CSV table of C-alpha atoms in Angstrom, one decimal:
chain,number,residue,atom,x,y,z
A,27,MET,CA,-23.9,-24.7,-27.7
A,28,SER,CA,-27.1,-23.4,-29.2
A,29,ASP,CA,-27.2,-21.3,-32.3
A,30,THR,CA,-30.2,-19.4,-31.1
A,31,LYS,CA,-29.4,-15.8,-30.6
A,32,ALA,CA,-29.9,-14.2,-27.2
A,33,PRO,CA,-32.7,-11.5,-27.1
A,34,PRO,CA,-31.3,-8.1,-28.1
A,35,VAL,CA,-32.3,-6.7,-24.7
A,36,LEU,CA,-29.8,-9.0,-23.0
A,37,TYR,CA,-27.0,-7.8,-25.2
A,38,VAL,CA,-28.0,-4.2,-24.5
A,39,LEU,CA,-28.3,-4.6,-20.7
A,40,LEU,CA,-25.0,-6.5,-20.4
A,41,ALA,CA,-23.2,-4.1,-22.7
A,42,ILE,CA,-24.4,-1.2,-20.6
A,43,ASN,CA,-23.2,-2.9,-17.4
A,44,ALA,CA,-19.8,-3.7,-19.0
A,45,LEU,CA,-19.5,0.0,-19.9
A,46,LEU,CA,-20.5,1.2,-16.5
A,47,LEU,CA,-18.4,-1.2,-14.5
A,48,GLY,CA,-15.4,-0.8,-16.7
A,49,GLY,CA,-15.7,3.0,-16.0
A,50,CYS,CA,-16.4,2.6,-12.3
A,51,ILE,CA,-13.3,0.5,-11.7
A,52,MET,CA,-11.1,3.2,-13.2
A,53,ALA,CA,-13.1,6.1,-11.7
A,54,PHE,CA,-12.7,4.6,-8.3
A,55,GLU,CA,-9.0,4.2,-8.9
A,56,MET,CA,-8.7,7.9,-9.7
A,57,VAL,CA,-10.8,8.9,-6.7
A,58,SER,CA,-8.8,6.6,-4.4
A,59,SER,CA,-5.7,8.7,-5.0
A,60,ARG,CA,-7.5,11.6,-3.4
A,61,PHE,CA,-8.1,9.5,-0.3
A,62,ILE,CA,-4.6,8.3,0.0
A,63,SER,CA,-2.6,11.5,-0.8
A,64,PRO,CA,-3.6,13.5,2.3
A,65,TYR,CA,-2.2,10.8,4.5
A,66,PHE,CA,0.6,9.2,2.6
A,67,GLY,CA,1.4,11.6,-0.2
A,68,GLY,CA,0.5,11.6,-3.9
A,69,GLY,CA,3.9,10.6,-5.3
A,70,ILE,CA,5.3,7.5,-7.0
A,71,PHE,CA,4.8,5.3,-4.0
A,72,ALA,CA,1.1,6.0,-3.7
A,73,TRP,CA,0.5,5.6,-7.4
A,74,GLY,CA,2.5,2.4,-7.5
A,75,ALA,CA,0.5,1.0,-4.6
A,76,ILE,CA,-2.8,2.0,-6.3
A,77,ILE,CA,-2.0,0.5,-9.7
A,78,ALA,CA,-0.6,-2.7,-8.2
A,79,THR,CA,-3.6,-3.2,-6.0
A,80,VAL,CA,-6.0,-2.6,-8.9
A,81,LEU,CA,-4.2,-5.0,-11.2
A,82,THR,CA,-4.1,-7.6,-8.5
A,83,GLY,CA,-7.8,-7.3,-7.9
A,84,MET,CA,-8.6,-7.4,-11.5
A,85,SER,CA,-6.4,-10.4,-12.3
A,86,ALA,CA,-7.9,-12.4,-9.4
A,87,GLY,CA,-11.4,-11.3,-10.4
A,88,TYR,CA,-11.0,-12.5,-13.9
A,89,VAL,CA,-9.8,-16.0,-12.8
A,90,VAL,CA,-12.3,-16.4,-9.9
A,91,GLY,CA,-15.0,-14.9,-12.0
A,92,GLY,CA,-14.5,-17.4,-14.7
A,93,LEU,CA,-14.7,-20.3,-12.3
A,94,ALA,CA,-17.7,-18.8,-10.5
A,95,ALA,CA,-19.5,-18.1,-13.8
A,96,ASP,CA,-19.3,-21.7,-14.9
A,97,ARG,CA,-20.4,-22.9,-11.5
A,98,TRP,CA,-23.3,-20.6,-10.8
A,99,GLN,CA,-24.7,-20.6,-14.3
A,100,GLY,CA,-26.2,-17.1,-14.2
A,101,VAL,CA,-25.8,-13.6,-12.9
A,102,GLY,CA,-28.2,-13.6,-9.9
A,103,ILE,CA,-25.6,-14.3,-7.2
A,104,PHE,CA,-23.1,-12.1,-8.9
A,105,GLY,CA,-25.6,-9.3,-8.9
A,106,CYS,CA,-25.9,-9.5,-5.2
A,107,LEU,CA,-22.0,-9.3,-4.9
A,108,VAL,CA,-22.0,-6.3,-7.1
A,109,ILE,CA,-24.6,-4.5,-5.0
A,110,ALA,CA,-22.4,-5.3,-1.9
A,111,ALA,CA,-19.4,-3.9,-3.6
A,112,GLY,CA,-21.3,-0.7,-4.5
A,113,VAL,CA,-22.2,-0.2,-0.9
A,114,LEU,CA,-18.6,-0.7,0.1
A,115,VAL,CA,-17.5,1.9,-2.4
A,116,ALA,CA,-20.1,4.4,-1.2
A,117,VAL,CA,-18.9,4.1,2.4
A,118,THR,CA,-15.2,4.3,1.6
A,119,PRO,CA,-14.9,7.9,2.9
A,120,GLU,CA,-16.1,6.8,6.3
A,121,LEU,CA,-13.7,3.8,6.2
A,122,VAL,CA,-10.8,6.1,5.3
A,123,ALA,CA,-11.6,8.5,8.1
A,124,LEU,CA,-11.6,5.7,10.6
A,125,ALA,CA,-8.7,3.6,9.4
A,126,PHE,CA,-6.2,5.8,7.8
A,127,PRO,CA,-5.2,7.9,10.8
A,128,VAL,CA,-4.5,4.7,12.7
A,129,LEU,CA,-2.5,3.4,9.7
A,130,MET,CA,-0.5,6.6,9.5
A,131,ASP,CA,0.4,6.4,13.2
A,132,THR,CA,1.4,2.7,13.1
A,133,VAL,CA,3.1,2.2,9.8
A,134,TYR,CA,5.9,4.8,9.4
A,135,ASP,CA,7.3,3.6,6.0
A,136,THR,CA,5.3,5.6,3.4
A,137,ARG,CA,5.7,2.8,0.8
A,138,TRP,CA,4.1,0.1,3.0
A,139,ALA,CA,1.5,2.5,4.4
A,140,SER,CA,0.4,3.5,0.9
A,141,LEU,CA,0.2,-0.1,-0.2
A,142,ILE,CA,-1.8,-1.2,2.9
A,143,GLY,CA,-4.2,1.8,2.4
A,144,ALA,CA,-4.7,1.0,-1.2
A,145,VAL,CA,-5.4,-2.6,-0.4
A,146,MET,CA,-7.9,-1.6,2.2
A,147,ILE,CA,-10.1,0.5,-0.1
A,148,LEU,CA,-9.5,-0.9,-3.5
A,149,LEU,CA,-8.8,-4.6,-3.5
A,150,VAL,CA,-12.3,-6.0,-2.7
A,151,PRO,CA,-14.3,-3.7,-5.0
A,152,THR,CA,-11.9,-4.2,-7.8
A,153,PHE,CA,-11.9,-7.9,-7.4
A,154,VAL,CA,-15.7,-8.1,-7.4
A,155,LEU,CA,-16.2,-5.7,-10.3
A,156,ALA,CA,-13.6,-7.4,-12.5
A,157,MET,CA,-15.6,-10.6,-12.4
A,158,HIS,CA,-18.3,-8.9,-14.6
A,159,SER,CA,-16.7,-10.0,-17.9
A,160,PRO,CA,-16.7,-13.8,-17.4
A,161,PHE,CA,-20.3,-13.6,-16.1
A,162,GLU,CA,-21.6,-11.5,-19.0
A,163,ILE,CA,-19.9,-13.6,-21.6
A,164,ARG,CA,-21.1,-16.8,-19.9
A,165,VAL,CA,-24.7,-15.6,-20.2
A,166,LEU,CA,-24.4,-14.6,-23.8
A,167,LEU,CA,-22.5,-17.7,-24.8
A,168,LYS,CA,-25.4,-19.9,-23.7
A,169,SER,CA,-27.3,-18.6,-26.7
A,170,THR,CA,-24.8,-17.9,-29.4
A,171,ALA,CA,-22.0,-19.6,-31.2
A,172,ALA,CA,-20.2,-16.4,-32.1
A,173,ALA,CA,-17.8,-16.7,-29.2
A,174,GLY,CA,-14.9,-14.7,-30.5
A,175,ARG,CA,-17.2,-11.8,-31.5
A,176,THR,CA,-19.0,-11.8,-28.2
A,177,VAL,CA,-15.8,-11.9,-26.1
A,178,GLY,CA,-14.1,-9.2,-28.2
A,179,ALA,CA,-17.2,-6.9,-28.1
A,180,MET,CA,-17.8,-7.1,-24.4
A,181,ASN,CA,-14.1,-6.6,-23.5
A,182,GLY,CA,-13.9,-3.7,-25.9
A,183,ILE,CA,-17.0,-2.1,-24.4
A,184,ALA,CA,-15.6,-2.5,-20.9
A,185,THR,CA,-12.2,-1.0,-21.9
A,186,PHE,CA,-13.9,1.9,-23.6
A,187,GLY,CA,-15.8,2.5,-20.3
A,188,ALA,CA,-12.5,2.4,-18.5
A,189,ILE,CA,-11.1,5.1,-20.7
A,190,ILE,CA,-14.2,7.3,-20.2
A,191,GLY,CA,-14.0,6.6,-16.4
A,192,THR,CA,-10.3,7.6,-16.3
A,193,LEU,CA,-10.5,10.8,-18.3
A,194,GLY,CA,-14.0,11.9,-17.1
A,195,THR,CA,-13.1,11.5,-13.5
A,196,SER,CA,-9.7,13.0,-13.5
A,197,PHE,CA,-10.5,15.8,-15.9
A,198,PHE,CA,-14.0,16.8,-14.9
A,199,LEU,CA,-15.6,15.0,-12.0
A,200,ILE,CA,-13.0,15.3,-9.3
A,201,PRO,CA,-12.5,19.1,-9.9
A,202,SER,CA,-16.3,19.6,-9.9
A,203,PHE,CA,-17.6,17.3,-7.2
A,204,GLY,CA,-14.7,16.1,-4.9
A,205,SER,CA,-13.8,12.7,-3.8
A,206,ARG,CA,-16.4,12.1,-1.1
A,207,ALA,CA,-19.4,12.8,-3.4
A,208,LEU,CA,-17.8,10.9,-6.3
A,209,SER,CA,-17.3,7.8,-4.1
A,210,VAL,CA,-21.0,7.8,-3.2
A,211,GLY,CA,-21.9,8.4,-6.8
A,212,ILE,CA,-19.7,5.5,-8.1
A,213,GLY,CA,-21.1,3.3,-5.4
A,214,LEU,CA,-24.7,4.0,-6.3
A,215,THR,CA,-23.8,3.4,-10.0
A,216,VAL,CA,-22.4,0.0,-9.1
A,217,VAL,CA,-25.5,-0.8,-7.0
A,218,ALA,CA,-27.7,0.0,-10.0
A,219,ALA,CA,-25.5,-2.3,-12.2
A,220,GLY,CA,-26.1,-5.0,-9.6
A,221,LEU,CA,-29.8,-4.5,-9.9
A,222,VAL,CA,-29.6,-4.8,-13.6
A,223,TYR,CA,-27.8,-8.2,-13.2
A,224,LEU,CA,-30.7,-9.4,-11.0
A,225,ALA,CA,-33.1,-8.3,-13.7
A,226,VAL,CA,-31.1,-10.2,-16.3
A,227,ALA,CA,-31.1,-13.3,-14.1
A,228,TRP,CA,-34.9,-13.1,-13.8
A,229,MET,CA,-35.3,-12.6,-17.6
A,230,THR,CA,-32.9,-15.6,-18.3
A,231,ARG,CA,-34.8,-17.9,-15.9
A,232,ARG,CA,-38.1,-16.9,-17.4
A,233,ARG,CA,-36.8,-17.5,-20.9
A,234,GLU,CA,-35.5,-20.9,-20.1
A,235,SER,CA,-38.6,-22.1,-18.2
């Protein structure tokens, strides 16, 4: 592993993305409760389904992201996946309007209906976005031997973003803007993060050529 430090701009861009995507994961989790509650209630079943789905997506994303980061050796392909996930988040209100009435009429157990609904809207975006940490760390660890410091800093930044996303969405954004507008806003933010990954991939290739 090289001791040459990565350009500061890479650290800044990837740290911003870690902050944004950590926040977007939790913000979308908060918003999803507003999609689920009109159909299946907002009680313990709904929140249990939401939290379990998010944790499942994140744990799978960490594992698969680590494998993919070692295989793909860059964030270009991942950036495209992030853009696709952002589009999916942005169109979630339309997906809910189409699928949830059918789900409500076919699955009568509220527990299972809540879980299926949460999986439908949360699992794929959460899975993709949780992959960001292995990819970011893999890029930075190509250029620095400070592995522990790099991993700790990036995970800390992402977690801080998650705190901001949770409190900011539940305390301020949902009461001010509503779930539909927020879903689109979160989706566009994720798309922007995907474009940043494409820029980082271009910068990395240019630096190594």
